[in-house]
């Protein structure tokens, strides 16, 4: 998911996406950046799995 796509999501949507991806946020759970970073980090971990198929 691209950063600009995340910026368009509501805070609640970010949390939902993070939970669906099983992304573990670190830092303050009250900050948007924490959730965006967790989603991006999890997506980067998943990317190599997609390219090996």
PDB file of N, CA and C in Angstrom, residues 1-52:
ATOM      1  N   UNK A   1       0.859  -1.174   0.000  1.00  0.00           N
ATOM      2  CA  UNK A   1       0.000   0.000   0.000  1.00  0.00           C
ATOM      3  C   UNK A   1       0.904   1.236   0.000  1.00  0.00           C
ATOM      4  N   UNK A   2       0.601   2.149  -0.845  1.00  0.00           N
ATOM      5  CA  UNK A   2       1.411   3.349  -0.970  1.00  0.00           C
ATOM      6  C   UNK A   2       1.094   4.320   0.165  1.00  0.00           C
ATOM      7  N   UNK A   3       2.090   5.137   0.492  1.00  0.00           N
ATOM      8  CA  UNK A   3       1.935   6.096   1.590  1.00  0.00           C
ATOM      9  C   UNK A   3       0.765   7.045   1.342  1.00  0.00           C
ATOM     10  N   UNK A   4       0.598   7.516   0.096  1.00  0.00           N
ATOM     11  CA  UNK A   4      -0.497   8.450  -0.179  1.00  0.00           C
ATOM     12  C   UNK A   4      -1.859   7.776   0.014  1.00  0.00           C
ATOM     13  N   UNK A   5      -1.927   6.467  -0.208  1.00  0.00           N
ATOM     14  CA  UNK A   5      -3.173   5.748   0.048  1.00  0.00           C
ATOM     15  C   UNK A   5      -3.461   5.700   1.545  1.00  0.00           C
ATOM     16  N   UNK A   6      -2.419   5.510   2.336  1.00  0.00           N
ATOM     17  CA  UNK A   6      -2.602   5.472   3.790  1.00  0.00           C
ATOM     18  C   UNK A   6      -3.027   6.825   4.328  1.00  0.00           C
ATOM     19  N   UNK A   7      -2.481   7.884   3.757  1.00  0.00           N
ATOM     20  CA  UNK A   7      -2.818   9.231   4.214  1.00  0.00           C
ATOM     21  C   UNK A   7      -4.293   9.556   4.005  1.00  0.00           C
ATOM     22  N   UNK A   8      -4.931   8.888   3.050  1.00  0.00           N
ATOM     23  CA  UNK A   8      -6.337   9.142   2.759  1.00  0.00           C
ATOM     24  C   UNK A   8      -7.274   8.349   3.670  1.00  0.00           C
ATOM     25  N   UNK A   9      -6.734   7.399   4.414  1.00  0.00           N
ATOM     26  CA  UNK A   9      -7.549   6.568   5.306  1.00  0.00           C
ATOM     27  C   UNK A   9      -7.802   7.286   6.628  1.00  0.00           C
ATOM     28  N   UNK A  10      -8.919   6.947   7.243  1.00  0.00           N
ATOM     29  CA  UNK A  10      -9.190   7.476   8.577  1.00  0.00           C
ATOM     30  C   UNK A  10      -8.335   6.712   9.588  1.00  0.00           C
ATOM     31  N   UNK A  11      -8.240   7.253  10.782  1.00  0.00           N
ATOM     32  CA  UNK A  11      -7.461   6.607  11.835  1.00  0.00           C
ATOM     33  C   UNK A  11      -8.022   5.217  12.130  1.00  0.00           C
ATOM     34  N   UNK A  12      -9.335   5.102  12.160  1.00  0.00           N
ATOM     35  CA  UNK A  12      -9.980   3.811  12.418  1.00  0.00           C
ATOM     36  C   UNK A  12      -9.660   2.811  11.301  1.00  0.00           C
ATOM     37  N   UNK A  13      -9.667   3.280  10.062  1.00  0.00           N
ATOM     38  CA  UNK A  13      -9.335   2.407   8.933  1.00  0.00           C
ATOM     39  C   UNK A  13      -7.886   1.931   9.013  1.00  0.00           C
ATOM     40  N   UNK A  14      -6.980   2.818   9.420  1.00  0.00           N
ATOM     41  CA  UNK A  14      -5.576   2.426   9.577  1.00  0.00           C
ATOM     42  C   UNK A  14      -5.438   1.305  10.602  1.00  0.00           C
ATOM     43  N   UNK A  15      -6.127   1.440  11.718  1.00  0.00           N
ATOM     44  CA  UNK A  15      -6.071   0.412  12.753  1.00  0.00           C
ATOM     45  C   UNK A  15      -6.621  -0.916  12.234  1.00  0.00           C
ATOM     46  N   UNK A  16      -7.706  -0.853  11.497  1.00  0.00           N
ATOM     47  CA  UNK A  16      -8.310  -2.065  10.942  1.00  0.00           C
ATOM     48  C   UNK A  16      -7.357  -2.752   9.971  1.00  0.00           C
ATOM     49  N   UNK A  17      -6.747  -1.980   9.088  1.00  0.00           N
ATOM     50  CA  UNK A  17      -5.788  -2.533   8.126  1.00  0.00           C
ATOM     51  C   UNK A  17      -4.615  -3.176   8.860  1.00  0.00           C
ATOM     52  N   UNK A  18      -4.096  -2.492   9.861  1.00  0.00           N
ATOM     53  CA  UNK A  18      -2.964  -3.025  10.630  1.00  0.00           C
ATOM     54  C   UNK A  18      -3.332  -4.350  11.291  1.00  0.00           C
ATOM     55  N   UNK A  19      -4.514  -4.424  11.862  1.00  0.00           N
ATOM     56  CA  UNK A  19      -4.947  -5.664  12.508  1.00  0.00           C
ATOM     57  C   UNK A  19      -5.131  -6.778  11.482  1.00  0.00           C
ATOM     58  N   UNK A  20      -5.662  -6.463  10.308  1.00  0.00           N
ATOM     59  CA  UNK A  20      -5.842  -7.463   9.257  1.00  0.00           C
ATOM     60  C   UNK A  20      -4.506  -8.013   8.773  1.00  0.00           C
ATOM     61  N   UNK A  21      -3.490  -7.154   8.740  1.00  0.00           N
ATOM     62  CA  UNK A  21      -2.155  -7.572   8.300  1.00  0.00           C
ATOM     63  C   UNK A  21      -1.335  -8.179   9.435  1.00  0.00           C
ATOM     64  N   UNK A  22      -1.907  -8.182  10.635  1.00  0.00           N
ATOM     65  CA  UNK A  22      -1.202  -8.635  11.826  1.00  0.00           C
ATOM     66  C   UNK A  22       0.058  -7.805  12.061  1.00  0.00           C
ATOM     67  N   UNK A  23      -0.041  -6.516  11.774  1.00  0.00           N
ATOM     68  CA  UNK A  23       1.066  -5.582  11.957  1.00  0.00           C
ATOM     69  C   UNK A  23       1.124  -5.156  13.420  1.00  0.00           C
ATOM     70  N   UNK A  24       2.308  -5.172  13.974  1.00  0.00           N
ATOM     71  CA  UNK A  24       2.502  -4.816  15.375  1.00  0.00           C
ATOM     72  C   UNK A  24       3.078  -3.405  15.477  1.00  0.00           C
ATOM     73  N   UNK A  25       2.258  -2.418  15.828  1.00  0.00           N
ATOM     74  CA  UNK A  25       2.772  -1.051  15.946  1.00  0.00           C
ATOM     75  C   UNK A  25       3.671  -0.898  17.170  1.00  0.00           C
ATOM     76  N   UNK A  26       4.712  -0.096  17.013  1.00  0.00           N
ATOM     77  CA  UNK A  26       5.586   0.224  18.139  1.00  0.00           C
ATOM     78  C   UNK A  26       5.538   1.728  18.339  1.00  0.00           C
ATOM     79  N   UNK A  27       5.554   2.140  19.559  1.00  0.00           N
ATOM     80  CA  UNK A  27       5.457   3.567  19.847  1.00  0.00           C
ATOM     81  C   UNK A  27       4.066   3.913  20.348  1.00  0.00           C
ATOM     82  N   UNK A  28       3.736   5.174  20.278  1.00  0.00           N
ATOM     83  CA  UNK A  28       2.455   5.666  20.772  1.00  0.00           C
ATOM     84  C   UNK A  28       1.313   5.208  19.870  1.00  0.00           C
ATOM     85  N   UNK A  29       0.375   4.493  20.446  1.00  0.00           N
ATOM     86  CA  UNK A  29      -0.760   3.987  19.676  1.00  0.00           C
ATOM     87  C   UNK A  29      -1.770   5.077  19.355  1.00  0.00           C
ATOM     88  N   UNK A  30      -1.551   6.265  19.874  1.00  0.00           N
ATOM     89  CA  UNK A  30      -2.448   7.389  19.619  1.00  0.00           C
ATOM     90  C   UNK A  30      -2.014   8.207  18.408  1.00  0.00           C
ATOM     91  N   UNK A  31      -0.877   7.855  17.815  1.00  0.00           N
ATOM     92  CA  UNK A  31      -0.367   8.628  16.685  1.00  0.00           C
ATOM     93  C   UNK A  31      -0.558   7.875  15.374  1.00  0.00           C
ATOM     94  N   UNK A  32      -1.040   8.577  14.386  1.00  0.00           N
ATOM     95  CA  UNK A  32      -1.243   8.033  13.038  1.00  0.00           C
ATOM     96  C   UNK A  32       0.025   7.431  12.472  1.00  0.00           C
ATOM     97  N   UNK A  33       1.134   8.138  12.666  1.00  0.00           N
ATOM     98  CA  UNK A  33       2.410   7.703  12.093  1.00  0.00           C
ATOM     99  C   UNK A  33       2.801   6.317  12.579  1.00  0.00           C
ATOM    100  N   UNK A  34       2.465   6.003  13.815  1.00  0.00           N
ATOM    101  CA  UNK A  34       2.773   4.689  14.376  1.00  0.00           C
ATOM    102  C   UNK A  34       2.070   3.596  13.579  1.00  0.00           C
ATOM    103  N   UNK A  35       0.803   3.815  13.296  1.00  0.00           N
ATOM    104  CA  UNK A  35       0.015   2.822  12.571  1.00  0.00           C
ATOM    105  C   UNK A  35       0.436   2.743  11.106  1.00  0.00           C
ATOM    106  N   UNK A  36       0.718   3.890  10.486  1.00  0.00           N
ATOM    107  CA  UNK A  36       1.188   3.901   9.100  1.00  0.00           C
ATOM    108  C   UNK A  36       2.506   3.140   8.987  1.00  0.00           C
ATOM    109  N   UNK A  37       3.422   3.385   9.912  1.00  0.00           N
ATOM    110  CA  UNK A  37       4.721   2.707   9.892  1.00  0.00           C
ATOM    111  C   UNK A  37       4.558   1.201  10.073  1.00  0.00           C
ATOM    112  N   UNK A  38       3.659   0.790  10.950  1.00  0.00           N
ATOM    113  CA  UNK A  38       3.424  -0.637  11.176  1.00  0.00           C
ATOM    114  C   UNK A  38       2.903  -1.310   9.908  1.00  0.00           C
ATOM    115  N   UNK A  39       1.990  -0.648   9.212  1.00  0.00           N
ATOM    116  CA  UNK A  39       1.435  -1.199   7.970  1.00  0.00           C
ATOM    117  C   UNK A  39       2.520  -1.298   6.906  1.00  0.00           C
ATOM    118  N   UNK A  40       3.304  -0.246   6.762  1.00  0.00           N
ATOM    119  CA  UNK A  40       4.372  -0.239   5.753  1.00  0.00           C
ATOM    120  C   UNK A  40       5.405  -1.319   6.059  1.00  0.00           C
ATOM    121  N   UNK A  41       5.817  -1.429   7.320  1.00  0.00           N
ATOM    122  CA  UNK A  41       6.799  -2.451   7.698  1.00  0.00           C
ATOM    123  C   UNK A  41       6.278  -3.856   7.425  1.00  0.00           C
ATOM    124  N   UNK A  42       5.027  -4.098   7.753  1.00  0.00           N
ATOM    125  CA  UNK A  42       4.448  -5.422   7.527  1.00  0.00           C
ATOM    126  C   UNK A  42       4.331  -5.715   6.034  1.00  0.00           C
ATOM    127  N   UNK A  43       3.955  -4.727   5.257  1.00  0.00           N
ATOM    128  CA  UNK A  43       3.843  -4.913   3.806  1.00  0.00           C
ATOM    129  C   UNK A  43       5.202  -5.230   3.197  1.00  0.00           C
ATOM    130  N   UNK A  44       6.255  -4.594   3.689  1.00  0.00           N
ATOM    131  CA  UNK A  44       7.601  -4.864   3.183  1.00  0.00           C
ATOM    132  C   UNK A  44       8.038  -6.281   3.532  1.00  0.00           C
ATOM    133  N   UNK A  45       7.643  -6.769   4.690  1.00  0.00           N
ATOM    134  CA  UNK A  45       7.968  -8.147   5.074  1.00  0.00           C
ATOM    135  C   UNK A  45       7.233  -9.146   4.191  1.00  0.00           C
ATOM    136  N   UNK A  46       6.025  -8.788   3.768  1.00  0.00           N
ATOM    137  CA  UNK A  46       5.207  -9.684   2.964  1.00  0.00           C
ATOM    138  C   UNK A  46       5.622  -9.681   1.499  1.00  0.00           C
ATOM    139  N   UNK A  47       6.210  -8.622   1.015  1.00  0.00           N
ATOM    140  CA  UNK A  47       6.554  -8.487  -0.404  1.00  0.00           C
ATOM    141  C   UNK A  47       7.450  -9.617  -0.914  1.00  0.00           C
ATOM    142  N   UNK A  48       8.513 -10.012  -0.209  1.00  0.00           N
ATOM    143  CA  UNK A  48       9.336 -11.119  -0.720  1.00  0.00           C
ATOM    144  C   UNK A  48       8.545 -12.415  -0.861  1.00  0.00           C
ATOM    145  N   UNK A  49       7.549 -12.612  -0.028  1.00  0.00           N
ATOM    146  CA  UNK A  49       6.727 -13.816  -0.129  1.00  0.00           C
ATOM    147  C   UNK A  49       5.948 -13.842  -1.434  1.00  0.00           C
ATOM    148  N   UNK A  50       5.478 -12.706  -1.874  1.00  0.00           N
ATOM    149  CA  UNK A  50       4.708 -12.632  -3.114  1.00  0.00           C
ATOM    150  C   UNK A  50       5.584 -12.887  -4.330  1.00  0.00           C
ATOM    151  N   UNK A  51       6.817 -12.407  -4.314  1.00  0.00           N
ATOM    152  CA  UNK A  51       7.673 -12.525  -5.490  1.00  0.00           C
ATOM    153  C   UNK A  51       8.242 -13.928  -5.655  1.00  0.00           C
ATOM    154  N   UNK A  52       8.179 -14.777  -4.630  1.00  0.00           N
ATOM    155  CA  UNK A  52       8.705 -16.133  -4.737  1.00  0.00           C
ATOM    156  C   UNK A  52       7.679 -17.104  -5.300  1.00  0.00           C
TER     157      UNK A  52
END
